[in-house]
Amino acid sequence: MPKDERINFLLSPIPNSQSPIPNISMTEKQTWSQRFESALHPAIASFNASISFDIELIEYDLTGSQAHAQMLAQTGIISPAEGEELVAGLEQIRQEYRQGQFQPGIDAEDVHFAVERRLTEIVGDVGKKLHTARSRNDQVGTDTRLYLREQIQQIKQLLREFQGVLLDIAQQNVETLIPGYTHLQRAQPLSLAHHLLAYFQMAQRDWERLGDVARRVNISPLGCGALAGTTFPIDRHYTAKLLHFDDIYANSLDGVSDRDFAVEFLCAASLIMVHLSRLSEEIILWSSEEFRFVTLKDSCATGSSIMPQKKNPDVPELVRGKTGRVFGHLQAMLVIMKGLPLAYNKDLQEDKEGLFDSVKTVQACLEAMTILLREGLEFRTHRLNEAVTEDFSNATDVADYLAARGVPFREAYNLVGKVVKTSIAAGKLLKDLTLEEWQQLHPAFQEDIYTAISPKTVVAARNSYGGTGFEQVNKAILAARIQISE
Ligand code: ARG
């Protein structure tokens, strides 16, 4: 492409920009600076640009820039009047953006340039002073942290709502029984509440983990400059305070190149997805004809385009499926970081899309799962109670019955193994054996064996701390209520 065509590209209006605000003359942008002789190749300009996705940061960029301008005035680097003009101009951009009037195109390269350019249009030459004692490197780091800090609060709130609905269902189902599994083989019956409270606990750890991550997100890199600090007498504590950061980075190189906080967030997000995905998998199994433990309500299920009888669990399937992209973003972030020499490298521009997508994915999945649990799912309690009577999941309790009456547990275990085998051959369940049959097996068996092995007794009896016994479950529900109200 001939040189002047390239310049024309940069001069021409942005193809897909709807902005009613006219673009300023691009003559300043023909070349990067006086150091350059020709403009960027248009394809490279678009390859280089991040505006299509970092526009997501605009409100944080404006807030960060307002704090920076206030600090410049406070420290006498610019005059108080200039500081006020900058702050007001930035506020005007915020309003324009919110009203859909400010939609910068790729000629702006990134959100930081877009804002500075528009600011200069609004306030004139003083706009060119905003970037004093600052680099886009500490600026973008500040924006990303402000963004993530807010998103983490929203995710924590969504986790609380998810926990709340788990708790409501648990409370209504303390005495609803459900088969418990190990190796996906019937193991011991459980209180349905106990089963759901396991997910409550996972969400509790997720909530706490996000709080931990938030502490390291909330440290200000602003004032680290490009990499080495600045020659101006800035006050980093002042901007940190205005932006409600808890602390500031101690080392300027680390400040501009650290993305540990993003990796940590992606780890926490991945674990949330692991938990949601496991619950999804169970709901998918439970809603199958093979289990029939839950019915999906029409508001949260979909049909098939060809098989009229189908009702599909699309919501939990999508949550399970979306888990993969969050894991992928974590992996990508780790790989982006591993070979980077200090300090800022353009590779770091690649931190954003995966981060934004993970935030949105986790938020959407938490919302969808909360709705599904609250109004899209009906536990078939009759069928569940029936399910726990049709298997040998009370076999441990027969062994425990003998062990409590002095028979060594291993001996009792072997004895019950034998009964299970003969019962299966005879097409019977343990509850179908006559007292004589029990006593032939061992004289310690009495009439009370029948209540001892009824599913309700079996569940109630597991009253050890943290177990499925109803007393334990009721206590766990109380403790959980307190936990989420704090
Ligand atoms: N758009 C860039 C990013 O997201 C902003 C920082 C650019 N810094 C630089 N030295 N080129 O990382």
Short mmCIF file of C-alpha atoms and ligand atoms in Angstrom, two decimals:
data_model
loop_
_atom_site.label_atom_id
_atom_site.label_comp_id
_atom_site.label_asym_id
_atom_site.label_seq_id
_atom_site.Cartn_x
_atom_site.Cartn_y
_atom_site.Cartn_z
CA MET A 1 0.00 0.00 0.00
CA PRO A 2 1.48 3.42 -0.96
CA LYS A 3 2.45 5.64 1.94
CA ASP A 4 -0.22 8.34 1.47
CA GLU A 5 -2.98 5.73 1.32
CA ARG A 6 -1.93 4.61 4.76
CA ILE A 7 -2.15 8.15 6.02
CA ASN A 8 -5.56 8.46 4.38
CA PHE A 9 -6.72 5.40 6.26
CA LEU A 10 -5.80 7.05 9.52
CA LEU A 11 -7.41 10.30 8.45
CA SER A 12 -10.68 8.80 7.27
CA PRO A 13 -13.57 8.35 9.68
CA ILE A 14 -13.65 5.01 11.51
CA PRO A 15 -15.71 2.60 9.43
CA ASN A 16 -18.01 1.23 12.15
CA SER A 17 -18.03 4.14 14.55
CA GLN A 18 -21.54 5.45 15.17
CA SER A 19 -20.27 8.29 17.28
CA PRO A 20 -22.20 11.50 16.70
CA ILE A 21 -19.23 13.35 18.19
CA PRO A 22 -16.94 14.31 15.30
CA ASN A 23 -13.45 12.86 15.32
CA ILE A 24 -10.78 15.42 15.81
CA SER A 25 -8.37 15.97 13.03
CA MET A 26 -6.10 12.99 12.87
CA THR A 27 -3.11 14.93 11.70
CA GLU A 28 -1.53 14.36 15.08
CA LYS A 29 -2.02 10.64 14.64
CA GLN A 30 -0.50 10.31 11.18
CA THR A 31 2.63 9.10 12.83
CA TRP A 32 3.17 7.95 16.37
CA SER A 33 5.31 10.95 17.21
CA GLN A 34 7.92 13.14 15.62
CA ARG A 35 10.26 10.20 15.90
CA PHE A 36 8.32 8.30 13.23
CA GLU A 37 8.34 9.08 9.56
CA SER A 38 5.41 7.09 8.34
CA ALA A 39 2.13 5.87 9.70
CA LEU A 40 1.17 2.40 10.80
CA HIS A 41 0.00 -0.03 8.16
CA PRO A 42 -3.80 -0.11 8.51
CA ALA A 43 -3.87 -3.82 9.18
CA ILE A 44 -1.22 -3.40 11.84
CA ALA A 45 -3.12 -0.48 13.34
CA SER A 46 -6.13 -2.69 13.75
CA PHE A 47 -4.00 -5.63 14.94
CA ASN A 48 -2.49 -3.36 17.58
CA ALA A 49 -5.74 -1.82 18.76
CA SER A 50 -7.52 -2.93 21.91
CA ILE A 51 -10.38 -0.43 21.87
CA SER A 52 -12.89 -3.06 20.73
CA PHE A 53 -12.57 -4.77 24.10
CA ASP A 54 -10.89 -2.37 26.53
CA ILE A 55 -13.81 0.04 26.12
CA GLU A 56 -15.18 -2.15 28.92
CA LEU A 57 -12.75 -0.29 31.18
CA ILE A 58 -13.88 3.20 30.28
CA GLU A 59 -15.66 4.13 33.50
CA TYR A 60 -12.69 2.92 35.55
CA ASP A 61 -10.31 4.78 33.25
CA LEU A 62 -12.26 7.99 33.78
CA THR A 63 -12.34 7.54 37.55
CA GLY A 64 -8.61 6.74 37.62
CA SER A 65 -7.82 9.76 35.46
CA GLN A 66 -9.92 12.03 37.64
CA ALA A 67 -7.93 10.92 40.69
CA HIS A 68 -4.67 11.44 38.80
CA ALA A 69 -5.74 14.97 37.76
CA GLN A 70 -6.70 15.83 41.33
CA MET A 71 -3.32 14.60 42.53
CA LEU A 72 -1.50 16.68 39.89
CA ALA A 73 -3.31 19.76 41.18
CA GLN A 74 -2.85 18.84 44.83
CA THR A 75 0.91 18.49 44.41
CA GLY A 76 1.21 21.71 42.38
CA ILE A 77 2.27 19.92 39.19
CA ILE A 78 -0.67 21.63 37.48
CA SER A 79 -2.79 24.51 38.76
CA PRO A 80 -5.98 23.92 40.78
CA ALA A 81 -8.04 25.45 37.95
CA GLU A 82 -6.47 23.09 35.44
CA GLY A 83 -7.18 20.18 37.74
CA GLU A 84 -10.84 21.16 37.94
CA GLU A 85 -11.10 21.56 34.19
CA LEU A 86 -9.67 18.07 33.65
CA VAL A 87 -11.98 16.47 36.20
CA ALA A 88 -15.04 18.19 34.70
CA GLY A 89 -14.03 17.27 31.15
CA LEU A 90 -13.61 13.63 32.16
CA GLU A 91 -17.03 13.74 33.81
CA GLN A 92 -18.51 15.05 30.58
CA ILE A 93 -17.00 12.09 28.70
CA ARG A 94 -18.64 9.77 31.24
CA GLN A 95 -22.04 11.31 30.52
CA GLU A 96 -21.47 11.18 26.76
CA TYR A 97 -20.49 7.52 27.04
CA ARG A 98 -23.50 6.63 29.17
CA GLN A 99 -25.81 8.34 26.69
CA GLY A 100 -24.26 6.41 23.83
CA GLN A 101 -22.71 9.52 22.26
CA PHE A 102 -19.11 8.56 22.77
CA GLN A 103 -18.18 5.47 20.79
CA PRO A 104 -14.55 5.63 19.78
CA GLY A 105 -13.35 3.51 16.86
CA ILE A 106 -10.10 1.67 16.25
CA ASP A 107 -8.27 4.79 15.15
CA ALA A 108 -8.10 5.61 18.87
CA GLU A 109 -6.05 2.44 19.45
CA ASP A 110 -7.17 1.99 23.02
CA VAL A 111 -9.52 3.40 25.60
CA HIS A 112 -6.77 5.50 27.19
CA PHE A 113 -5.95 7.35 23.97
CA ALA A 114 -9.64 7.65 23.13
CA VAL A 115 -10.37 9.38 26.43
CA GLU A 116 -7.35 11.69 26.25
CA ARG A 117 -8.22 12.70 22.72
CA ARG A 118 -11.84 13.45 23.53
CA LEU A 119 -10.76 15.33 26.66
CA THR A 120 -8.55 17.60 24.60
CA GLU A 121 -11.46 18.26 22.26
CA ILE A 122 -13.59 19.27 25.22
CA VAL A 123 -11.19 21.25 27.40
CA GLY A 124 -8.57 22.31 24.86
CA ASP A 125 -4.82 22.25 25.39
CA VAL A 126 -5.05 21.63 29.12
CA GLY A 127 -6.26 18.14 28.19
CA LYS A 128 -2.74 17.44 26.99
CA LYS A 129 -1.50 17.86 30.56
CA LEU A 130 -3.46 14.89 31.91
CA HIS A 131 -0.80 12.36 31.02
CA THR A 132 1.92 14.21 32.98
CA ALA A 133 3.72 11.83 35.36
CA ARG A 134 1.77 8.82 34.12
CA SER A 135 2.14 6.07 31.53
CA ARG A 136 -0.49 3.89 29.94
CA ASN A 137 1.29 1.06 31.74
CA ASP A 138 0.40 2.14 35.26
CA GLN A 139 -2.91 3.51 33.91
CA VAL A 140 -4.13 0.23 32.43
CA GLY A 141 -3.02 -1.65 35.54
CA THR A 142 -5.07 0.73 37.66
CA ASP A 143 -8.13 0.41 35.42
CA THR A 144 -8.02 -3.38 35.41
CA ARG A 145 -7.79 -3.53 39.19
CA LEU A 146 -10.68 -1.08 39.66
CA TYR A 147 -12.76 -3.14 37.24
CA LEU A 148 -11.96 -6.46 38.87
CA ARG A 149 -12.53 -5.12 42.37
CA GLU A 150 -16.09 -4.15 41.44
CA GLN A 151 -16.81 -7.37 39.55
CA ILE A 152 -15.58 -9.46 42.49
CA GLN A 153 -18.10 -7.72 44.75
CA GLN A 154 -20.87 -8.57 42.30
CA ILE A 155 -19.80 -12.21 42.08
CA LYS A 156 -19.69 -12.42 45.88
CA GLN A 157 -23.25 -11.09 45.97
CA LEU A 158 -24.35 -13.67 43.37
CA LEU A 159 -22.70 -16.41 45.44
CA ARG A 160 -24.73 -15.28 48.45
CA GLU A 161 -27.96 -15.53 46.44
CA PHE A 162 -26.99 -18.99 45.22
CA GLN A 163 -26.23 -20.04 48.80
CA GLY A 164 -29.55 -18.58 49.95
CA VAL A 165 -31.58 -20.68 47.54
CA LEU A 166 -29.62 -23.85 48.39
CA LEU A 167 -30.39 -23.16 52.02
CA ASP A 168 -34.11 -22.61 51.38
CA ILE A 169 -34.41 -25.93 49.55
CA ALA A 170 -32.35 -27.66 52.24
CA GLN A 171 -34.60 -26.31 54.98
CA GLN A 172 -37.68 -27.74 53.27
CA ASN A 173 -36.02 -31.12 52.76
CA VAL A 174 -34.27 -32.10 55.96
CA GLU A 175 -36.25 -35.33 56.13
CA THR A 176 -36.41 -35.97 52.41
CA LEU A 177 -34.07 -38.86 51.74
CA ILE A 178 -31.89 -39.35 48.69
CA PRO A 179 -29.54 -42.22 47.86
CA GLY A 180 -25.94 -41.30 48.57
CA TYR A 181 -23.26 -42.60 46.21
CA THR A 182 -19.61 -43.43 46.07
CA HIS A 183 -18.21 -44.52 42.70
CA LEU A 184 -21.74 -43.66 41.47
CA GLN A 185 -22.89 -46.86 43.22
CA ARG A 186 -25.54 -46.67 45.92
CA ALA A 187 -23.68 -46.30 49.21
CA GLN A 188 -25.69 -44.92 52.15
CA PRO A 189 -28.90 -42.90 52.18
CA LEU A 190 -28.70 -39.19 52.95
CA SER A 191 -30.85 -36.27 53.93
CA LEU A 192 -31.41 -34.28 50.73
CA ALA A 193 -30.62 -31.16 52.77
CA HIS A 194 -27.23 -32.60 53.67
CA HIS A 195 -26.48 -33.21 50.01
CA LEU A 196 -27.38 -29.62 49.07
CA LEU A 197 -25.47 -28.19 52.01
CA ALA A 198 -22.29 -29.72 50.58
CA TYR A 199 -22.70 -27.27 47.67
CA PHE A 200 -23.41 -24.49 50.15
CA GLN A 201 -20.01 -25.16 51.74
CA MET A 202 -18.22 -25.10 48.38
CA ALA A 203 -19.84 -21.74 47.63
CA GLN A 204 -18.80 -20.51 51.06
CA ARG A 205 -15.17 -21.30 50.28
CA ASP A 206 -15.57 -19.58 46.91
CA TRP A 207 -16.92 -16.49 48.63
CA GLU A 208 -14.05 -16.44 51.10
CA ARG A 209 -11.47 -17.09 48.40
CA LEU A 210 -12.73 -14.11 46.40
CA GLY A 211 -12.33 -11.96 49.50
CA ASP A 212 -8.72 -13.10 49.71
CA VAL A 213 -8.09 -12.35 46.05
CA ALA A 214 -9.72 -8.94 46.42
CA ARG A 215 -7.09 -7.96 48.98
CA ARG A 216 -4.34 -8.39 46.41
CA VAL A 217 -6.41 -6.83 43.63
CA ASN A 218 -6.83 -3.71 45.71
CA ILE A 219 -3.27 -2.40 45.50
CA SER A 220 -2.50 0.66 43.40
CA PRO A 221 0.13 0.66 40.65
CA LEU A 222 -0.74 4.26 39.74
CA GLY A 223 2.40 6.39 39.79
CA CYS A 224 4.74 3.55 38.82
CA GLY A 225 4.97 5.33 35.47
CA ALA A 226 6.19 3.42 32.45
CA LEU A 227 8.43 1.24 34.63
CA ALA A 228 10.73 3.34 36.79
CA GLY A 229 8.58 5.90 38.57
CA THR A 230 8.55 9.57 37.59
CA THR A 231 10.62 12.73 37.92
CA PHE A 232 7.55 14.68 39.14
CA PRO A 233 6.79 15.09 42.87
CA ILE A 234 3.65 12.94 42.70
CA ASP A 235 1.74 11.62 45.69
CA ARG A 236 0.86 7.99 45.11
CA HIS A 237 -0.83 7.64 48.47
CA TYR A 238 -3.17 10.47 47.58
CA THR A 239 -4.45 8.79 44.38
CA ALA A 240 -4.63 5.44 46.18
CA LYS A 241 -6.81 7.02 48.85
CA LEU A 242 -9.09 8.73 46.33
CA LEU A 243 -9.55 5.41 44.52
CA HIS A 244 -10.06 3.44 47.77
CA PHE A 245 -7.03 1.23 47.27
CA ASP A 246 -5.76 -0.38 50.48
CA ASP A 247 -2.11 -0.05 49.58
CA ILE A 248 0.32 0.87 46.78
CA TYR A 249 2.90 -1.25 44.96
CA ALA A 250 6.31 -0.93 46.61
CA ASN A 251 8.28 -1.54 43.41
CA SER A 252 7.48 0.31 40.18
CA LEU A 253 8.65 -2.52 37.88
CA ASP A 254 6.49 -5.01 39.75
CA GLY A 255 3.59 -2.56 39.81
CA VAL A 256 3.34 -2.24 36.02
CA SER A 257 4.04 -5.85 35.14
CA ASP A 258 2.25 -7.82 37.86
CA ARG A 259 -0.81 -9.78 36.80
CA ASP A 260 -0.78 -12.25 39.71
CA PHE A 261 -4.07 -10.79 40.86
CA ALA A 262 -5.64 -11.72 37.51
CA VAL A 263 -4.27 -15.27 37.71
CA GLU A 264 -5.58 -15.57 41.26
CA PHE A 265 -8.98 -14.35 40.21
CA LEU A 266 -9.07 -16.81 37.31
CA CYS A 267 -8.17 -19.63 39.75
CA ALA A 268 -11.01 -18.62 42.04
CA ALA A 269 -13.34 -18.31 39.05
CA SER A 270 -12.29 -21.76 37.82
CA LEU A 271 -13.11 -23.28 41.18
CA ILE A 272 -16.53 -21.65 41.20
CA MET A 273 -17.09 -23.22 37.78
CA VAL A 274 -15.89 -26.62 39.04
CA HIS A 275 -18.51 -26.47 41.76
CA LEU A 276 -21.30 -25.28 39.49
CA SER A 277 -20.34 -27.91 36.96
CA ARG A 278 -20.49 -30.74 39.48
CA LEU A 279 -23.94 -29.62 40.61
CA SER A 280 -24.96 -29.37 36.96
CA GLU A 281 -23.81 -32.90 36.31
CA GLU A 282 -25.91 -34.17 39.22
CA ILE A 283 -28.99 -32.29 38.07
CA ILE A 284 -28.55 -33.71 34.57
CA LEU A 285 -28.34 -37.24 35.99
CA TRP A 286 -31.21 -36.66 38.41
CA SER A 287 -33.51 -35.45 35.64
CA SER A 288 -32.88 -38.51 33.48
CA GLU A 289 -35.42 -41.31 33.17
CA GLU A 290 -32.86 -43.58 34.86
CA PHE A 291 -32.88 -41.53 38.09
CA ARG A 292 -36.16 -39.57 38.01
CA PHE A 293 -35.12 -37.64 41.14
CA VAL A 294 -36.09 -34.20 39.77
CA THR A 295 -38.49 -32.78 37.25
CA LEU A 296 -37.38 -29.81 35.18
CA LYS A 297 -40.06 -27.15 35.00
CA ASP A 298 -40.96 -25.69 31.63
CA SER A 299 -39.44 -22.30 32.48
CA CYS A 300 -35.95 -23.79 32.59
CA ALA A 301 -36.06 -26.71 30.15
CA THR A 302 -36.01 -26.96 26.39
CA GLY A 303 -37.42 -29.33 23.81
CA SER A 304 -36.00 -31.15 20.84
CA SER A 305 -36.61 -30.04 17.26
CA ILE A 306 -37.35 -33.61 16.21
CA MET A 307 -38.21 -35.75 19.24
CA PRO A 308 -41.48 -34.46 20.63
CA GLN A 309 -41.17 -36.32 23.93
CA LYS A 310 -37.88 -34.67 24.94
CA LYS A 311 -37.31 -32.21 27.76
CA ASN A 312 -33.67 -31.23 27.90
CA PRO A 313 -31.60 -29.86 30.79
CA ASP A 314 -29.93 -27.15 28.69
CA VAL A 315 -29.22 -24.86 31.64
CA PRO A 316 -26.99 -27.23 33.63
CA GLU A 317 -25.48 -28.56 30.40
CA LEU A 318 -24.48 -25.04 29.37
CA VAL A 319 -23.02 -24.30 32.79
CA ARG A 320 -21.00 -27.53 32.57
CA GLY A 321 -19.92 -26.61 29.05
CA LYS A 322 -18.96 -23.02 29.85
CA THR A 323 -16.62 -24.26 32.56
CA GLY A 324 -14.11 -25.09 29.84
CA ARG A 325 -13.67 -21.53 28.68
CA VAL A 326 -12.88 -20.24 32.18
CA PHE A 327 -10.24 -22.97 32.65
CA GLY A 328 -8.89 -22.00 29.24
CA HIS A 329 -8.57 -18.34 30.22
CA LEU A 330 -6.66 -19.31 33.36
CA GLN A 331 -4.27 -21.41 31.30
CA ALA A 332 -3.86 -18.61 28.75
CA MET A 333 -3.07 -16.05 31.44
CA LEU A 334 -0.41 -18.28 32.98
CA VAL A 335 1.19 -18.83 29.60
CA ILE A 336 1.10 -15.11 28.76
CA MET A 337 3.05 -14.37 31.93
CA LYS A 338 5.61 -17.13 32.05
CA GLY A 339 8.22 -15.78 29.67
CA LEU A 340 7.82 -12.04 30.09
CA PRO A 341 10.95 -10.05 30.86
CA LEU A 342 10.37 -7.04 33.11
CA ALA A 343 8.54 -4.79 32.83
CA TYR A 344 5.54 -3.99 30.59
CA ASN A 345 5.31 -5.93 27.32
CA LYS A 346 2.51 -5.64 24.83
CA ASP A 347 1.68 -9.29 25.56
CA LEU A 348 -0.06 -7.89 28.62
CA GLN A 349 -2.77 -6.40 26.43
CA GLU A 350 -3.87 -10.02 26.03
CA ASP A 351 -4.86 -10.19 29.70
CA LYS A 352 -8.20 -8.50 29.16
CA GLU A 353 -10.51 -10.51 26.93
CA GLY A 354 -10.10 -13.72 28.95
CA LEU A 355 -10.56 -11.85 32.19
CA PHE A 356 -13.71 -10.05 31.00
CA ASP A 357 -15.12 -13.25 29.54
CA SER A 358 -14.46 -15.16 32.75
CA VAL A 359 -16.17 -12.49 34.84
CA LYS A 360 -19.23 -12.53 32.58
CA THR A 361 -19.32 -16.31 32.38
CA VAL A 362 -19.17 -16.81 36.13
CA GLN A 363 -21.80 -14.15 36.70
CA ALA A 364 -24.14 -15.60 34.07
CA CYS A 365 -23.72 -19.16 35.34
CA LEU A 366 -24.34 -18.21 38.96
CA GLU A 367 -27.46 -16.33 37.96
CA ALA A 368 -28.77 -19.17 35.80
CA MET A 369 -28.12 -21.82 38.44
CA THR A 370 -29.82 -19.75 41.11
CA ILE A 371 -32.92 -19.37 38.92
CA LEU A 372 -32.85 -23.05 38.01
CA LEU A 373 -32.75 -24.07 41.67
CA ARG A 374 -35.29 -21.50 42.79
CA GLU A 375 -37.95 -22.09 40.18
CA GLY A 376 -36.86 -24.55 37.53
CA LEU A 377 -36.48 -27.71 39.51
CA GLU A 378 -38.85 -29.88 41.47
CA PHE A 379 -37.51 -32.67 43.66
CA ARG A 380 -39.72 -35.76 43.34
CA THR A 381 -39.72 -36.40 47.07
CA HIS A 382 -42.01 -39.42 46.85
CA ARG A 383 -39.78 -41.07 44.29
CA LEU A 384 -36.65 -40.15 46.31
CA ASN A 385 -38.03 -41.71 49.46
CA GLU A 386 -38.97 -44.77 47.45
CA ALA A 387 -35.48 -44.97 45.94
CA VAL A 388 -33.78 -45.37 49.28
CA THR A 389 -35.89 -48.43 50.15
CA GLU A 390 -35.10 -50.41 47.02
CA ASP A 391 -31.44 -51.18 47.55
CA PHE A 392 -28.85 -52.50 50.00
CA SER A 393 -27.67 -49.09 51.16
CA ASN A 394 -28.59 -50.08 54.74
CA ALA A 395 -26.03 -52.93 54.77
CA THR A 396 -23.48 -50.93 56.78
CA ASP A 397 -26.17 -50.41 59.39
CA VAL A 398 -26.68 -54.15 59.79
CA ALA A 399 -22.94 -54.53 60.40
CA ASP A 400 -23.03 -51.55 62.81
CA TYR A 401 -26.02 -53.23 64.59
CA LEU A 402 -23.92 -56.32 65.30
CA ALA A 403 -20.79 -54.33 66.12
CA ALA A 404 -22.77 -52.34 68.70
CA ARG A 405 -23.71 -55.69 70.26
CA GLY A 406 -20.13 -56.87 70.69
CA VAL A 407 -19.44 -58.60 67.35
CA PRO A 408 -16.08 -57.36 65.97
CA PHE A 409 -16.86 -55.05 63.03
CA ARG A 410 -14.84 -56.99 60.42
CA GLU A 411 -16.63 -60.22 61.37
CA ALA A 412 -20.00 -58.49 61.17
CA TYR A 413 -19.00 -56.97 57.81
CA ASN A 414 -18.23 -60.41 56.34
CA LEU A 415 -21.45 -61.86 57.68
CA VAL A 416 -23.55 -59.10 56.13
CA GLY A 417 -21.69 -59.52 52.84
CA LYS A 418 -22.91 -63.09 52.79
CA VAL A 419 -26.53 -62.08 53.51
CA VAL A 420 -26.45 -59.51 50.74
CA LYS A 421 -25.25 -62.19 48.33
CA THR A 422 -27.94 -64.74 49.28
CA SER A 423 -30.64 -62.04 49.33
CA ILE A 424 -29.74 -60.88 45.81
CA ALA A 425 -29.93 -64.52 44.66
CA ALA A 426 -33.36 -64.87 46.33
CA GLY A 427 -34.58 -61.55 44.87
CA LYS A 428 -35.07 -60.08 48.33
CA LEU A 429 -34.01 -56.93 50.15
CA LEU A 430 -32.67 -56.93 53.72
CA LYS A 431 -35.99 -55.66 55.05
CA ASP A 432 -37.71 -58.76 53.58
CA LEU A 433 -35.74 -61.27 55.70
CA THR A 434 -37.73 -62.95 58.50
CA LEU A 435 -36.56 -62.73 62.11
CA GLU A 436 -35.70 -66.44 61.98
CA GLU A 437 -33.49 -65.85 58.97
CA TRP A 438 -31.74 -63.00 60.81
CA GLN A 439 -31.28 -65.12 63.92
CA GLN A 440 -29.93 -68.06 61.94
CA LEU A 441 -27.28 -65.67 60.78
CA HIS A 442 -26.49 -64.39 64.27
CA PRO A 443 -28.36 -64.79 67.56
CA ALA A 444 -27.80 -61.12 68.42
CA PHE A 445 -30.52 -60.05 65.95
CA GLN A 446 -33.79 -59.00 67.59
CA GLU A 447 -37.12 -57.58 66.41
CA ASP A 448 -35.61 -54.04 66.47
CA ILE A 449 -33.43 -54.88 63.44
CA TYR A 450 -36.32 -53.77 61.19
CA THR A 451 -36.43 -50.22 62.53
CA ALA A 452 -32.63 -50.14 62.71
CA ILE A 453 -32.40 -50.66 58.97
CA SER A 454 -35.30 -48.49 57.86
CA PRO A 455 -33.91 -45.61 55.77
CA LYS A 456 -35.11 -42.88 58.18
CA THR A 457 -33.39 -44.51 61.16
CA VAL A 458 -30.29 -45.16 59.10
CA VAL A 459 -30.01 -41.48 58.20
CA ALA A 460 -30.99 -40.13 61.62
CA ALA A 461 -28.41 -42.38 63.28
CA ARG A 462 -25.45 -40.74 61.52
CA ASN A 463 -25.37 -38.07 64.13
CA SER A 464 -21.63 -37.55 64.28
CA TYR A 465 -20.52 -33.93 63.80
CA GLY A 466 -20.93 -32.94 60.15
CA GLY A 467 -22.87 -36.12 59.36
CA THR A 468 -26.24 -36.55 57.66
CA GLY A 469 -28.24 -37.19 60.88
CA PHE A 470 -31.26 -34.86 61.02
CA GLU A 471 -30.05 -33.24 64.22
CA GLN A 472 -26.70 -32.41 62.60
CA VAL A 473 -28.38 -31.14 59.46
CA ASN A 474 -30.67 -28.84 61.41
CA LYS A 475 -27.66 -27.41 63.23
CA ALA A 476 -25.80 -27.00 59.93
CA ILE A 477 -28.73 -25.05 58.49
CA LEU A 478 -28.74 -22.69 61.45
CA ALA A 479 -24.99 -22.16 61.20
CA ALA A 480 -25.25 -21.54 57.47
CA ARG A 481 -27.99 -18.92 57.94
CA ILE A 482 -25.75 -17.06 60.33
CA GLN A 483 -22.80 -17.35 57.95
CA ILE A 484 -24.59 -15.70 55.04
CA SER A 485 -26.22 -12.99 57.11
CA GLU A 486 -22.84 -11.73 58.33
N1 ARG B 1 -3.72 -1.07 25.45
C1 ARG B 1 -2.57 -1.32 26.24
C2 ARG B 1 -2.80 -2.58 27.10
O1 ARG B 1 -3.88 -2.94 27.24
C3 ARG B 1 -2.30 -0.16 27.15
C4 ARG B 1 -0.88 -0.08 27.62
C5 ARG B 1 0.00 0.22 26.46
N2 ARG B 1 1.35 0.43 26.87
C6 ARG B 1 2.39 0.44 26.01
N3 ARG B 1 3.55 0.59 26.51
N4 ARG B 1 2.21 0.22 24.73
O2 ARG B 1 -1.87 -3.17 27.62
#
